[in-house]
């Protein structure tokens, strides 16, 4: 399809362990792109040099510091919007396998429905046909409620599934979507960016959907020695929920989310008596929850240096 002018944006940060695999994934959808933008979030120069040698045709934007996903995505989105011919912008994680042809189907679905601002493929679990995500709804606690998780994608009809939001790491939007809804909220750093975008899209009258006719595989490539999330992620997850509750619905909703998360943190502390590695996670979660309620937006060194 020669009329597609898609800019794809991928964030990277010292991802040596998945660089080769990412390069293989990229080759599958490369021909369907107008521009490929990589935003490096302050990695070591030796890693950036490896990225440059593997992605010779890509635009590589180098950041001095780690600004988190939202700052880095915004840098990429601004770059894409500065190219007048770009009509669609894809955010895609470097552990997503998007087979050749799927992006074209996604693009066609996006542009055949004028109400749509953003669309995503069905996201399938690594090397399987089990659904990881086909769109989400946001509950009162600002957490995502997902349907069809774990079901076989081959049992679903091909259709457009309308939802409040879609996965932050694999979606395609029209140019106008970002021009009108705006860029990502840089306070978030990472986590819950899709909650914020979904609620803002709704306010601007845009619909968000998943096309179950299109498929992408989330290959979850982790460093060989790491399986659990680092404790600082708990801080961001809990803080962002309370922060977004206040931003979109006011203080009483943020208090409601704070109380819910306080109970959750207490339960986590209790279970950390048996499982010591849970303790720091629960501590960071409780701390983030409090920072969210007090409106503390700064990102601490323990986050930025990760």
PDB file of C-alpha atoms in Angstrom:
ATOM      1  CA  UNK A   1       0.000   0.000   0.000  1.00  0.00           C
ATOM      2  CA  UNK A   2       1.903   3.060  -1.260  1.00  0.00           C
ATOM      3  CA  UNK A   3      -0.428   5.555   0.376  1.00  0.00           C
ATOM      4  CA  UNK A   4       0.482   4.581   3.950  1.00  0.00           C
ATOM      5  CA  UNK A   5       2.695   7.120   5.674  1.00  0.00           C
ATOM      6  CA  UNK A   6       3.322   5.565   9.057  1.00  0.00           C
ATOM      7  CA  UNK A   7       5.979   6.640  11.531  1.00  0.00           C
ATOM      8  CA  UNK A   8       6.858   3.947  14.078  1.00  0.00           C
ATOM      9  CA  UNK A   9       8.419   4.869  17.420  1.00  0.00           C
ATOM     10  CA  UNK A  10      10.310   2.482  19.673  1.00  0.00           C
ATOM     11  CA  UNK A  11      12.021   3.347  22.959  1.00  0.00           C
ATOM     12  CA  UNK A  12      15.233   1.638  23.994  1.00  0.00           C
ATOM     13  CA  UNK A  13      17.408   1.769  27.097  1.00  0.00           C
ATOM     14  CA  UNK A  14      20.446  -0.506  27.451  1.00  0.00           C
ATOM     15  CA  UNK A  15      18.552  -3.412  25.887  1.00  0.00           C
ATOM     16  CA  UNK A  16      21.648  -5.374  24.803  1.00  0.00           C
ATOM     17  CA  UNK A  17      20.020  -8.681  25.710  1.00  0.00           C
ATOM     18  CA  UNK A  18      17.233  -8.220  23.141  1.00  0.00           C
ATOM     19  CA  UNK A  19      18.852  -6.111  20.428  1.00  0.00           C
ATOM     20  CA  UNK A  20      19.355  -8.967  17.942  1.00  0.00           C
ATOM     21  CA  UNK A  21      15.824 -10.258  18.455  1.00  0.00           C
ATOM     22  CA  UNK A  22      14.364  -6.750  18.096  1.00  0.00           C
ATOM     23  CA  UNK A  23      16.230  -6.303  14.829  1.00  0.00           C
ATOM     24  CA  UNK A  24      14.624  -9.515  13.500  1.00  0.00           C
ATOM     25  CA  UNK A  25      11.132  -8.323  14.539  1.00  0.00           C
ATOM     26  CA  UNK A  26      11.689  -4.938  12.902  1.00  0.00           C
ATOM     27  CA  UNK A  27      12.530  -6.481   9.523  1.00  0.00           C
ATOM     28  CA  UNK A  28       9.041  -8.024   9.407  1.00  0.00           C
ATOM     29  CA  UNK A  29       7.146  -4.703   9.369  1.00  0.00           C
ATOM     30  CA  UNK A  30       9.867  -2.389   8.062  1.00  0.00           C
ATOM     31  CA  UNK A  31       8.503  -2.222   4.476  1.00  0.00           C
ATOM     32  CA  UNK A  32       5.144  -0.914   5.741  1.00  0.00           C
ATOM     33  CA  UNK A  33       6.714   2.182   7.334  1.00  0.00           C
ATOM     34  CA  UNK A  34       7.513   5.648   6.035  1.00  0.00           C
ATOM     35  CA  UNK A  35       9.846   6.469   8.962  1.00  0.00           C
ATOM     36  CA  UNK A  36      11.273   4.443  11.843  1.00  0.00           C
ATOM     37  CA  UNK A  37      12.184   6.458  14.929  1.00  0.00           C
ATOM     38  CA  UNK A  38      14.191   5.023  17.800  1.00  0.00           C
ATOM     39  CA  UNK A  39      14.397   7.110  20.959  1.00  0.00           C
ATOM     40  CA  UNK A  40      17.322   6.101  23.115  1.00  0.00           C
ATOM     41  CA  UNK A  41      16.628   6.975  26.739  1.00  0.00           C
ATOM     42  CA  UNK A  42      20.175   7.748  27.890  1.00  0.00           C
ATOM     43  CA  UNK A  43      21.883   4.365  27.340  1.00  0.00           C
ATOM     44  CA  UNK A  44      25.648   3.751  27.422  1.00  0.00           C
ATOM     45  CA  UNK A  45      27.299   4.984  24.224  1.00  0.00           C
ATOM     46  CA  UNK A  46      28.589   1.488  23.405  1.00  0.00           C
ATOM     47  CA  UNK A  47      24.996   0.231  23.302  1.00  0.00           C
ATOM     48  CA  UNK A  48      23.848   3.212  21.180  1.00  0.00           C
ATOM     49  CA  UNK A  49      26.619   2.399  18.698  1.00  0.00           C
ATOM     50  CA  UNK A  50      25.321  -1.161  18.412  1.00  0.00           C
ATOM     51  CA  UNK A  51      21.791   0.150  17.781  1.00  0.00           C
ATOM     52  CA  UNK A  52      23.127   2.452  15.055  1.00  0.00           C
ATOM     53  CA  UNK A  53      24.903  -0.424  13.335  1.00  0.00           C
ATOM     54  CA  UNK A  54      21.784  -2.664  13.409  1.00  0.00           C
ATOM     55  CA  UNK A  55      19.295   0.065  12.413  1.00  0.00           C
ATOM     56  CA  UNK A  56      21.103   1.919   9.672  1.00  0.00           C
ATOM     57  CA  UNK A  57      17.945   3.350   8.021  1.00  0.00           C
ATOM     58  CA  UNK A  58      16.272   4.469  11.255  1.00  0.00           C
ATOM     59  CA  UNK A  59      16.186   7.911  12.814  1.00  0.00           C
ATOM     60  CA  UNK A  60      17.902   7.614  16.207  1.00  0.00           C
ATOM     61  CA  UNK A  61      17.141  10.322  18.754  1.00  0.00           C
ATOM     62  CA  UNK A  62      19.579  10.216  21.665  1.00  0.00           C
ATOM     63  CA  UNK A  63      18.558  11.498  25.077  1.00  0.00           C
ATOM     64  CA  UNK A  64      21.162  12.542  27.678  1.00  0.00           C
ATOM     65  CA  UNK A  65      19.047  11.253  30.568  1.00  0.00           C
ATOM     66  CA  UNK A  66      16.387   8.626  31.148  1.00  0.00           C
ATOM     67  CA  UNK A  67      13.096  10.512  30.901  1.00  0.00           C
ATOM     68  CA  UNK A  68      10.944   7.417  31.236  1.00  0.00           C
ATOM     69  CA  UNK A  69       8.633   6.148  28.527  1.00  0.00           C
ATOM     70  CA  UNK A  70       6.331   9.160  28.359  1.00  0.00           C
ATOM     71  CA  UNK A  71       9.066  11.764  27.805  1.00  0.00           C
ATOM     72  CA  UNK A  72      10.815   9.539  25.259  1.00  0.00           C
ATOM     73  CA  UNK A  73       7.623   8.716  23.345  1.00  0.00           C
ATOM     74  CA  UNK A  74       6.786  12.425  23.211  1.00  0.00           C
ATOM     75  CA  UNK A  75      10.163  13.187  21.681  1.00  0.00           C
ATOM     76  CA  UNK A  76       9.460  10.598  18.985  1.00  0.00           C
ATOM     77  CA  UNK A  77       5.882  11.789  18.421  1.00  0.00           C
ATOM     78  CA  UNK A  78       7.056  15.412  18.018  1.00  0.00           C
ATOM     79  CA  UNK A  79       9.627  14.270  15.464  1.00  0.00           C
ATOM     80  CA  UNK A  80       6.949  12.348  13.540  1.00  0.00           C
ATOM     81  CA  UNK A  81       4.482  15.259  13.592  1.00  0.00           C
ATOM     82  CA  UNK A  82       7.169  17.537  12.143  1.00  0.00           C
ATOM     83  CA  UNK A  83       7.090  15.410   8.950  1.00  0.00           C
ATOM     84  CA  UNK A  84       4.064  16.826   7.065  1.00  0.00           C
ATOM     85  CA  UNK A  85       3.316  13.651   5.095  1.00  0.00           C
ATOM     86  CA  UNK A  86       3.024  11.372   8.158  1.00  0.00           C
ATOM     87  CA  UNK A  87      -0.638  10.439   8.634  1.00  0.00           C
ATOM     88  CA  UNK A  88      -0.339   7.728  11.316  1.00  0.00           C
ATOM     89  CA  UNK A  89       1.943   7.099  14.290  1.00  0.00           C
ATOM     90  CA  UNK A  90       2.657   3.674  15.747  1.00  0.00           C
ATOM     91  CA  UNK A  91       4.104   3.065  19.189  1.00  0.00           C
ATOM     92  CA  UNK A  92       5.706  -0.367  19.310  1.00  0.00           C
ATOM     93  CA  UNK A  93       7.782  -2.038  22.005  1.00  0.00           C
ATOM     94  CA  UNK A  94      11.020  -3.712  20.989  1.00  0.00           C
ATOM     95  CA  UNK A  95       9.747  -7.085  22.209  1.00  0.00           C
ATOM     96  CA  UNK A  96       6.672  -7.046  19.953  1.00  0.00           C
ATOM     97  CA  UNK A  97       6.505  -9.313  16.941  1.00  0.00           C
ATOM     98  CA  UNK A  98       4.234  -7.768  14.291  1.00  0.00           C
ATOM     99  CA  UNK A  99       4.246 -10.091  11.278  1.00  0.00           C
ATOM    100  CA  UNK A 100       4.432  -8.635   7.784  1.00  0.00           C
ATOM    101  CA  UNK A 101       1.052  -7.399   6.519  1.00  0.00           C
ATOM    102  CA  UNK A 102      -0.575  -6.953   9.939  1.00  0.00           C
ATOM    103  CA  UNK A 103       0.253  -3.243  10.079  1.00  0.00           C
ATOM    104  CA  UNK A 104      -1.378  -2.665   6.690  1.00  0.00           C
ATOM    105  CA  UNK A 105      -4.585  -4.319   7.958  1.00  0.00           C
ATOM    106  CA  UNK A 106      -4.432  -2.200  11.105  1.00  0.00           C
ATOM    107  CA  UNK A 107      -3.943   1.004   9.103  1.00  0.00           C
ATOM    108  CA  UNK A 108      -6.893   0.193   6.838  1.00  0.00           C
ATOM    109  CA  UNK A 109      -9.143  -0.461   9.862  1.00  0.00           C
ATOM    110  CA  UNK A 110      -8.079   2.822  11.458  1.00  0.00           C
ATOM    111  CA  UNK A 111      -8.856   4.899   8.389  1.00  0.00           C
ATOM    112  CA  UNK A 112     -12.118   3.222   7.364  1.00  0.00           C
ATOM    113  CA  UNK A 113     -13.719   4.439  10.603  1.00  0.00           C
ATOM    114  CA  UNK A 114     -13.572   8.240  11.017  1.00  0.00           C
ATOM    115  CA  UNK A 115     -14.503   8.080  14.729  1.00  0.00           C
ATOM    116  CA  UNK A 116     -11.403   6.056  15.534  1.00  0.00           C
ATOM    117  CA  UNK A 117      -8.368   7.859  16.898  1.00  0.00           C
ATOM    118  CA  UNK A 118      -6.336   4.852  17.987  1.00  0.00           C
ATOM    119  CA  UNK A 119      -6.372   1.145  17.216  1.00  0.00           C
ATOM    120  CA  UNK A 120      -4.380  -1.873  18.347  1.00  0.00           C
ATOM    121  CA  UNK A 121      -4.028  -5.448  17.167  1.00  0.00           C
ATOM    122  CA  UNK A 122      -5.011  -8.361  19.363  1.00  0.00           C
ATOM    123  CA  UNK A 123      -1.935  -8.967  21.514  1.00  0.00           C
ATOM    124  CA  UNK A 124      -1.042 -12.637  21.831  1.00  0.00           C
ATOM    125  CA  UNK A 125       1.168 -14.260  24.457  1.00  0.00           C
ATOM    126  CA  UNK A 126       4.645 -15.329  23.467  1.00  0.00           C
ATOM    127  CA  UNK A 127       4.728 -18.092  20.831  1.00  0.00           C
ATOM    128  CA  UNK A 128       1.107 -19.081  21.405  1.00  0.00           C
ATOM    129  CA  UNK A 129      -2.462 -18.365  20.321  1.00  0.00           C
ATOM    130  CA  UNK A 130      -3.535 -17.265  23.833  1.00  0.00           C
ATOM    131  CA  UNK A 131      -4.816 -13.707  24.128  1.00  0.00           C
ATOM    132  CA  UNK A 132      -2.826 -11.328  26.330  1.00  0.00           C
ATOM    133  CA  UNK A 133      -4.941  -8.256  25.548  1.00  0.00           C
ATOM    134  CA  UNK A 134      -7.810  -7.230  23.287  1.00  0.00           C
ATOM    135  CA  UNK A 135      -8.417  -3.786  24.718  1.00  0.00           C
ATOM    136  CA  UNK A 136      -9.230  -2.647  28.229  1.00  0.00           C
ATOM    137  CA  UNK A 137     -11.769  -0.756  30.281  1.00  0.00           C
ATOM    138  CA  UNK A 138     -10.822   1.414  33.248  1.00  0.00           C
ATOM    139  CA  UNK A 139     -12.498   0.681  36.586  1.00  0.00           C
ATOM    140  CA  UNK A 140     -13.241   3.097  39.445  1.00  0.00           C
ATOM    141  CA  UNK A 141      -9.864   2.316  41.012  1.00  0.00           C
ATOM    142  CA  UNK A 142      -8.129   3.401  37.773  1.00  0.00           C
ATOM    143  CA  UNK A 143      -6.993  -0.169  37.101  1.00  0.00           C
ATOM    144  CA  UNK A 144      -7.528  -1.899  33.776  1.00  0.00           C
ATOM    145  CA  UNK A 145     -10.275  -4.457  33.340  1.00  0.00           C
ATOM    146  CA  UNK A 146      -9.470  -6.776  30.467  1.00  0.00           C
ATOM    147  CA  UNK A 147     -11.679  -9.222  28.619  1.00  0.00           C
ATOM    148  CA  UNK A 148     -10.910 -12.471  26.778  1.00  0.00           C
ATOM    149  CA  UNK A 149      -7.480 -12.843  28.464  1.00  0.00           C
ATOM    150  CA  UNK A 150      -6.172 -16.388  28.010  1.00  0.00           C
ATOM    151  CA  UNK A 151      -8.763 -17.304  25.382  1.00  0.00           C
ATOM    152  CA  UNK A 152      -7.642 -18.665  22.039  1.00  0.00           C
ATOM    153  CA  UNK A 153      -7.519 -15.922  19.394  1.00  0.00           C
ATOM    154  CA  UNK A 154      -8.629 -18.409  16.753  1.00  0.00           C
ATOM    155  CA  UNK A 155     -11.960 -18.806  18.586  1.00  0.00           C
ATOM    156  CA  UNK A 156     -12.769 -15.112  18.162  1.00  0.00           C
ATOM    157  CA  UNK A 157     -14.519 -13.560  15.198  1.00  0.00           C
ATOM    158  CA  UNK A 158     -12.682 -10.892  13.252  1.00  0.00           C
ATOM    159  CA  UNK A 159     -14.231  -7.679  14.445  1.00  0.00           C
ATOM    160  CA  UNK A 160     -13.619  -4.197  15.777  1.00  0.00           C
ATOM    161  CA  UNK A 161     -13.744  -4.358  19.574  1.00  0.00           C
ATOM    162  CA  UNK A 162     -14.408  -0.895  21.084  1.00  0.00           C
ATOM    163  CA  UNK A 163     -12.821  -0.200  24.452  1.00  0.00           C
ATOM    164  CA  UNK A 164     -11.628   2.650  26.674  1.00  0.00           C
ATOM    165  CA  UNK A 165      -7.950   2.080  26.026  1.00  0.00           C
ATOM    166  CA  UNK A 166      -5.371  -0.265  24.532  1.00  0.00           C
ATOM    167  CA  UNK A 167      -1.876  -1.423  25.468  1.00  0.00           C
ATOM    168  CA  UNK A 168       0.613   1.443  25.628  1.00  0.00           C
ATOM    169  CA  UNK A 169       3.359  -0.531  23.905  1.00  0.00           C
ATOM    170  CA  UNK A 170       1.547  -1.466  20.675  1.00  0.00           C
ATOM    171  CA  UNK A 171      -0.911   0.903  19.047  1.00  0.00           C
ATOM    172  CA  UNK A 172      -1.518   2.964  15.909  1.00  0.00           C
ATOM    173  CA  UNK A 173      -3.052   6.451  15.968  1.00  0.00           C
ATOM    174  CA  UNK A 174      -3.998   9.019  13.385  1.00  0.00           C
ATOM    175  CA  UNK A 175      -1.895  12.144  13.195  1.00  0.00           C
ATOM    176  CA  UNK A 176      -4.969  14.200  14.206  1.00  0.00           C
ATOM    177  CA  UNK A 177      -5.322  12.137  17.380  1.00  0.00           C
ATOM    178  CA  UNK A 178      -2.062  13.514  18.802  1.00  0.00           C
ATOM    179  CA  UNK A 179      -2.692  16.971  17.369  1.00  0.00           C
ATOM    180  CA  UNK A 180      -6.013  17.201  19.216  1.00  0.00           C
ATOM    181  CA  UNK A 181      -5.720  14.943  22.279  1.00  0.00           C
ATOM    182  CA  UNK A 182      -2.122  16.016  22.894  1.00  0.00           C
ATOM    183  CA  UNK A 183       1.060  14.168  23.808  1.00  0.00           C
ATOM    184  CA  UNK A 184       1.647  11.811  26.714  1.00  0.00           C
ATOM    185  CA  UNK A 185       1.654  13.074  30.300  1.00  0.00           C
ATOM    186  CA  UNK A 186       5.336  13.419  31.208  1.00  0.00           C
ATOM    187  CA  UNK A 187       4.638  13.333  34.955  1.00  0.00           C
ATOM    188  CA  UNK A 188       3.854   9.610  34.648  1.00  0.00           C
ATOM    189  CA  UNK A 189       7.388   8.539  33.629  1.00  0.00           C
ATOM    190  CA  UNK A 190       6.002   5.064  32.900  1.00  0.00           C
ATOM    191  CA  UNK A 191       2.898   2.980  33.771  1.00  0.00           C
ATOM    192  CA  UNK A 192      -0.756   4.012  33.373  1.00  0.00           C
ATOM    193  CA  UNK A 193       0.013   6.119  30.284  1.00  0.00           C
ATOM    194  CA  UNK A 194      -2.718   4.152  28.500  1.00  0.00           C
ATOM    195  CA  UNK A 195      -5.215   5.012  31.269  1.00  0.00           C
ATOM    196  CA  UNK A 196      -4.515   8.723  30.846  1.00  0.00           C
ATOM    197  CA  UNK A 197      -4.654   8.563  27.036  1.00  0.00           C
ATOM    198  CA  UNK A 198      -7.890   6.563  27.022  1.00  0.00           C
ATOM    199  CA  UNK A 199      -9.688   9.030  29.296  1.00  0.00           C
ATOM    200  CA  UNK A 200      -8.405  12.016  27.318  1.00  0.00           C
ATOM    201  CA  UNK A 201      -9.424  10.431  23.996  1.00  0.00           C
ATOM    202  CA  UNK A 202     -12.951   9.949  25.351  1.00  0.00           C
ATOM    203  CA  UNK A 203     -13.129  13.619  26.345  1.00  0.00           C
ATOM    204  CA  UNK A 204     -12.133  14.640  22.814  1.00  0.00           C
ATOM    205  CA  UNK A 205     -14.771  12.393  21.259  1.00  0.00           C
ATOM    206  CA  UNK A 206     -12.380   9.807  19.833  1.00  0.00           C
ATOM    207  CA  UNK A 207     -13.054   6.092  19.916  1.00  0.00           C
ATOM    208  CA  UNK A 208     -10.345   3.513  20.620  1.00  0.00           C
ATOM    209  CA  UNK A 209     -10.574  -0.069  19.412  1.00  0.00           C
ATOM    210  CA  UNK A 210      -8.843  -3.374  18.802  1.00  0.00           C
ATOM    211  CA  UNK A 211      -9.105  -5.166  15.493  1.00  0.00           C
ATOM    212  CA  UNK A 212      -9.130  -8.887  16.232  1.00  0.00           C
ATOM    213  CA  UNK A 213      -8.286  -9.476  12.558  1.00  0.00           C
ATOM    214  CA  UNK A 214      -4.778  -8.149  13.286  1.00  0.00           C
ATOM    215  CA  UNK A 215      -2.320  -9.893  15.567  1.00  0.00           C
ATOM    216  CA  UNK A 216       0.913  -9.077  17.346  1.00  0.00           C
ATOM    217  CA  UNK A 217       2.904 -11.284  19.689  1.00  0.00           C
ATOM    218  CA  UNK A 218       4.313  -9.910  22.936  1.00  0.00           C
ATOM    219  CA  UNK A 219       7.531 -11.860  23.244  1.00  0.00           C
ATOM    220  CA  UNK A 220       8.522 -10.556  26.733  1.00  0.00           C
ATOM    221  CA  UNK A 221      12.282 -10.826  26.372  1.00  0.00           C
ATOM    222  CA  UNK A 222      13.850 -10.500  29.828  1.00  0.00           C
ATOM    223  CA  UNK A 223      17.516 -10.540  30.806  1.00  0.00           C
ATOM    224  CA  UNK A 224      18.400 -14.130  31.614  1.00  0.00           C
ATOM    225  CA  UNK A 225      18.826 -13.447  35.342  1.00  0.00           C
ATOM    226  CA  UNK A 226      15.724 -11.303  35.921  1.00  0.00           C
ATOM    227  CA  UNK A 227      12.124 -12.328  36.198  1.00  0.00           C
ATOM    228  CA  UNK A 228      10.527 -10.032  38.793  1.00  0.00           C
ATOM    229  CA  UNK A 229      10.004  -6.305  38.406  1.00  0.00           C
ATOM    230  CA  UNK A 230      12.306  -3.979  40.274  1.00  0.00           C
ATOM    231  CA  UNK A 231      10.825  -2.380  43.409  1.00  0.00           C
ATOM    232  CA  UNK A 232      10.868   1.151  41.938  1.00  0.00           C
ATOM    233  CA  UNK A 233       8.175   0.067  39.471  1.00  0.00           C
ATOM    234  CA  UNK A 234       5.788  -0.364  42.427  1.00  0.00           C
ATOM    235  CA  UNK A 235       6.297   3.299  43.334  1.00  0.00           C
ATOM    236  CA  UNK A 236       5.315   4.438  39.829  1.00  0.00           C
ATOM    237  CA  UNK A 237       2.356   2.085  39.529  1.00  0.00           C
ATOM    238  CA  UNK A 238       0.713   3.201  42.783  1.00  0.00           C
ATOM    239  CA  UNK A 239       1.600   6.896  42.508  1.00  0.00           C
ATOM    240  CA  UNK A 240       0.275   7.182  38.963  1.00  0.00           C
ATOM    241  CA  UNK A 241      -3.082   5.619  39.828  1.00  0.00           C
ATOM    242  CA  UNK A 242      -3.740   8.176  42.587  1.00  0.00           C
ATOM    243  CA  UNK A 243      -2.344  11.044  40.489  1.00  0.00           C
ATOM    244  CA  UNK A 244      -4.563  10.185  37.494  1.00  0.00           C
ATOM    245  CA  UNK A 245      -7.643   9.728  39.689  1.00  0.00           C
ATOM    246  CA  UNK A 246      -7.175  13.289  40.885  1.00  0.00           C
ATOM    247  CA  UNK A 247      -6.305  14.665  37.443  1.00  0.00           C
ATOM    248  CA  UNK A 248      -9.414  13.220  35.788  1.00  0.00           C
ATOM    249  CA  UNK A 249     -12.011  12.923  38.566  1.00  0.00           C
ATOM    250  CA  UNK A 250     -10.952  15.143  41.473  1.00  0.00           C
ATOM    251  CA  UNK A 251      -9.791  14.666  45.045  1.00  0.00           C
ATOM    252  CA  UNK A 252     -12.513  12.327  46.281  1.00  0.00           C
ATOM    253  CA  UNK A 253     -11.690   9.739  43.610  1.00  0.00           C
ATOM    254  CA  UNK A 254      -7.973  10.001  44.385  1.00  0.00           C
ATOM    255  CA  UNK A 255      -8.754   9.396  48.074  1.00  0.00           C
ATOM    256  CA  UNK A 256     -10.819   6.336  47.104  1.00  0.00           C
ATOM    257  CA  UNK A 257      -7.887   4.927  45.083  1.00  0.00           C
ATOM    258  CA  UNK A 258      -5.463   5.783  47.914  1.00  0.00           C
ATOM    259  CA  UNK A 259      -7.558   3.852  50.458  1.00  0.00           C
ATOM    260  CA  UNK A 260      -7.882   0.861  48.106  1.00  0.00           C
ATOM    261  CA  UNK A 261      -4.110   0.799  47.504  1.00  0.00           C
ATOM    262  CA  UNK A 262      -3.393   1.209  51.237  1.00  0.00           C
ATOM    263  CA  UNK A 263      -5.288  -2.038  51.878  1.00  0.00           C
ATOM    264  CA  UNK A 264      -3.361  -3.672  49.058  1.00  0.00           C
ATOM    265  CA  UNK A 265      -0.015  -2.487  50.483  1.00  0.00           C
ATOM    266  CA  UNK A 266      -0.986  -3.805  53.938  1.00  0.00           C
ATOM    267  CA  UNK A 267      -1.775  -7.214  52.440  1.00  0.00           C
ATOM    268  CA  UNK A 268       1.561  -7.173  50.584  1.00  0.00           C
ATOM    269  CA  UNK A 269       3.434  -6.335  53.805  1.00  0.00           C
ATOM    270  CA  UNK A 270       1.703  -9.254  55.526  1.00  0.00           C
ATOM    271  CA  UNK A 271       2.668 -11.685  52.771  1.00  0.00           C
ATOM    272  CA  UNK A 272       6.247 -10.334  52.751  1.00  0.00           C
ATOM    273  CA  UNK A 273       6.798 -12.002  56.147  1.00  0.00           C
ATOM    274  CA  UNK A 274       6.967 -15.273  54.193  1.00  0.00           C
ATOM    275  CA  UNK A 275       8.530 -13.771  51.078  1.00  0.00           C
ATOM    276  CA  UNK A 276      11.288 -11.250  51.868  1.00  0.00           C
ATOM    277  CA  UNK A 277      11.673 -10.015  48.278  1.00  0.00           C
ATOM    278  CA  UNK A 278       8.067  -8.744  48.493  1.00  0.00           C
ATOM    279  CA  UNK A 279       8.949  -6.371  51.329  1.00  0.00           C
ATOM    280  CA  UNK A 280      10.743  -3.651  49.363  1.00  0.00           C
ATOM    281  CA  UNK A 281       8.103  -3.897  46.639  1.00  0.00           C
ATOM    282  CA  UNK A 282       5.346  -3.303  49.218  1.00  0.00           C
ATOM    283  CA  UNK A 283       7.337  -0.441  50.767  1.00  0.00           C
ATOM    284  CA  UNK A 284       7.777   1.345  47.424  1.00  0.00           C
ATOM    285  CA  UNK A 285       4.116   0.750  46.600  1.00  0.00           C
ATOM    286  CA  UNK A 286       3.018   2.377  49.901  1.00  0.00           C
ATOM    287  CA  UNK A 287       5.427   5.282  49.350  1.00  0.00           C
ATOM    288  CA  UNK A 288       4.159   5.891  45.808  1.00  0.00           C
ATOM    289  CA  UNK A 289       0.576   5.774  47.055  1.00  0.00           C
ATOM    290  CA  UNK A 290       1.338   8.529  49.584  1.00  0.00           C
ATOM    291  CA  UNK A 291       3.216  10.666  47.028  1.00  0.00           C
ATOM    292  CA  UNK A 292       0.216  10.376  44.709  1.00  0.00           C
ATOM    293  CA  UNK A 293      -2.154  11.640  47.409  1.00  0.00           C
ATOM    294  CA  UNK A 294       0.166  14.522  48.354  1.00  0.00           C
ATOM    295  CA  UNK A 295       0.606  15.468  44.693  1.00  0.00           C
ATOM    296  CA  UNK A 296       4.384  14.892  44.678  1.00  0.00           C
ATOM    297  CA  UNK A 297       5.280  14.694  41.006  1.00  0.00           C
ATOM    298  CA  UNK A 298       9.055  14.592  41.133  1.00  0.00           C
ATOM    299  CA  UNK A 299      10.796  11.453  39.947  1.00  0.00           C
ATOM    300  CA  UNK A 300      13.410  10.338  42.439  1.00  0.00           C
ATOM    301  CA  UNK A 301      16.953   9.271  41.645  1.00  0.00           C
ATOM    302  CA  UNK A 302      16.088   5.641  42.349  1.00  0.00           C
ATOM    303  CA  UNK A 303      13.752   5.793  39.349  1.00  0.00           C
ATOM    304  CA  UNK A 304      15.691   7.896  36.880  1.00  0.00           C
ATOM    305  CA  UNK A 305      18.891   5.906  37.375  1.00  0.00           C
ATOM    306  CA  UNK A 306      17.224   2.594  36.564  1.00  0.00           C
TER     307      UNK A 306
END
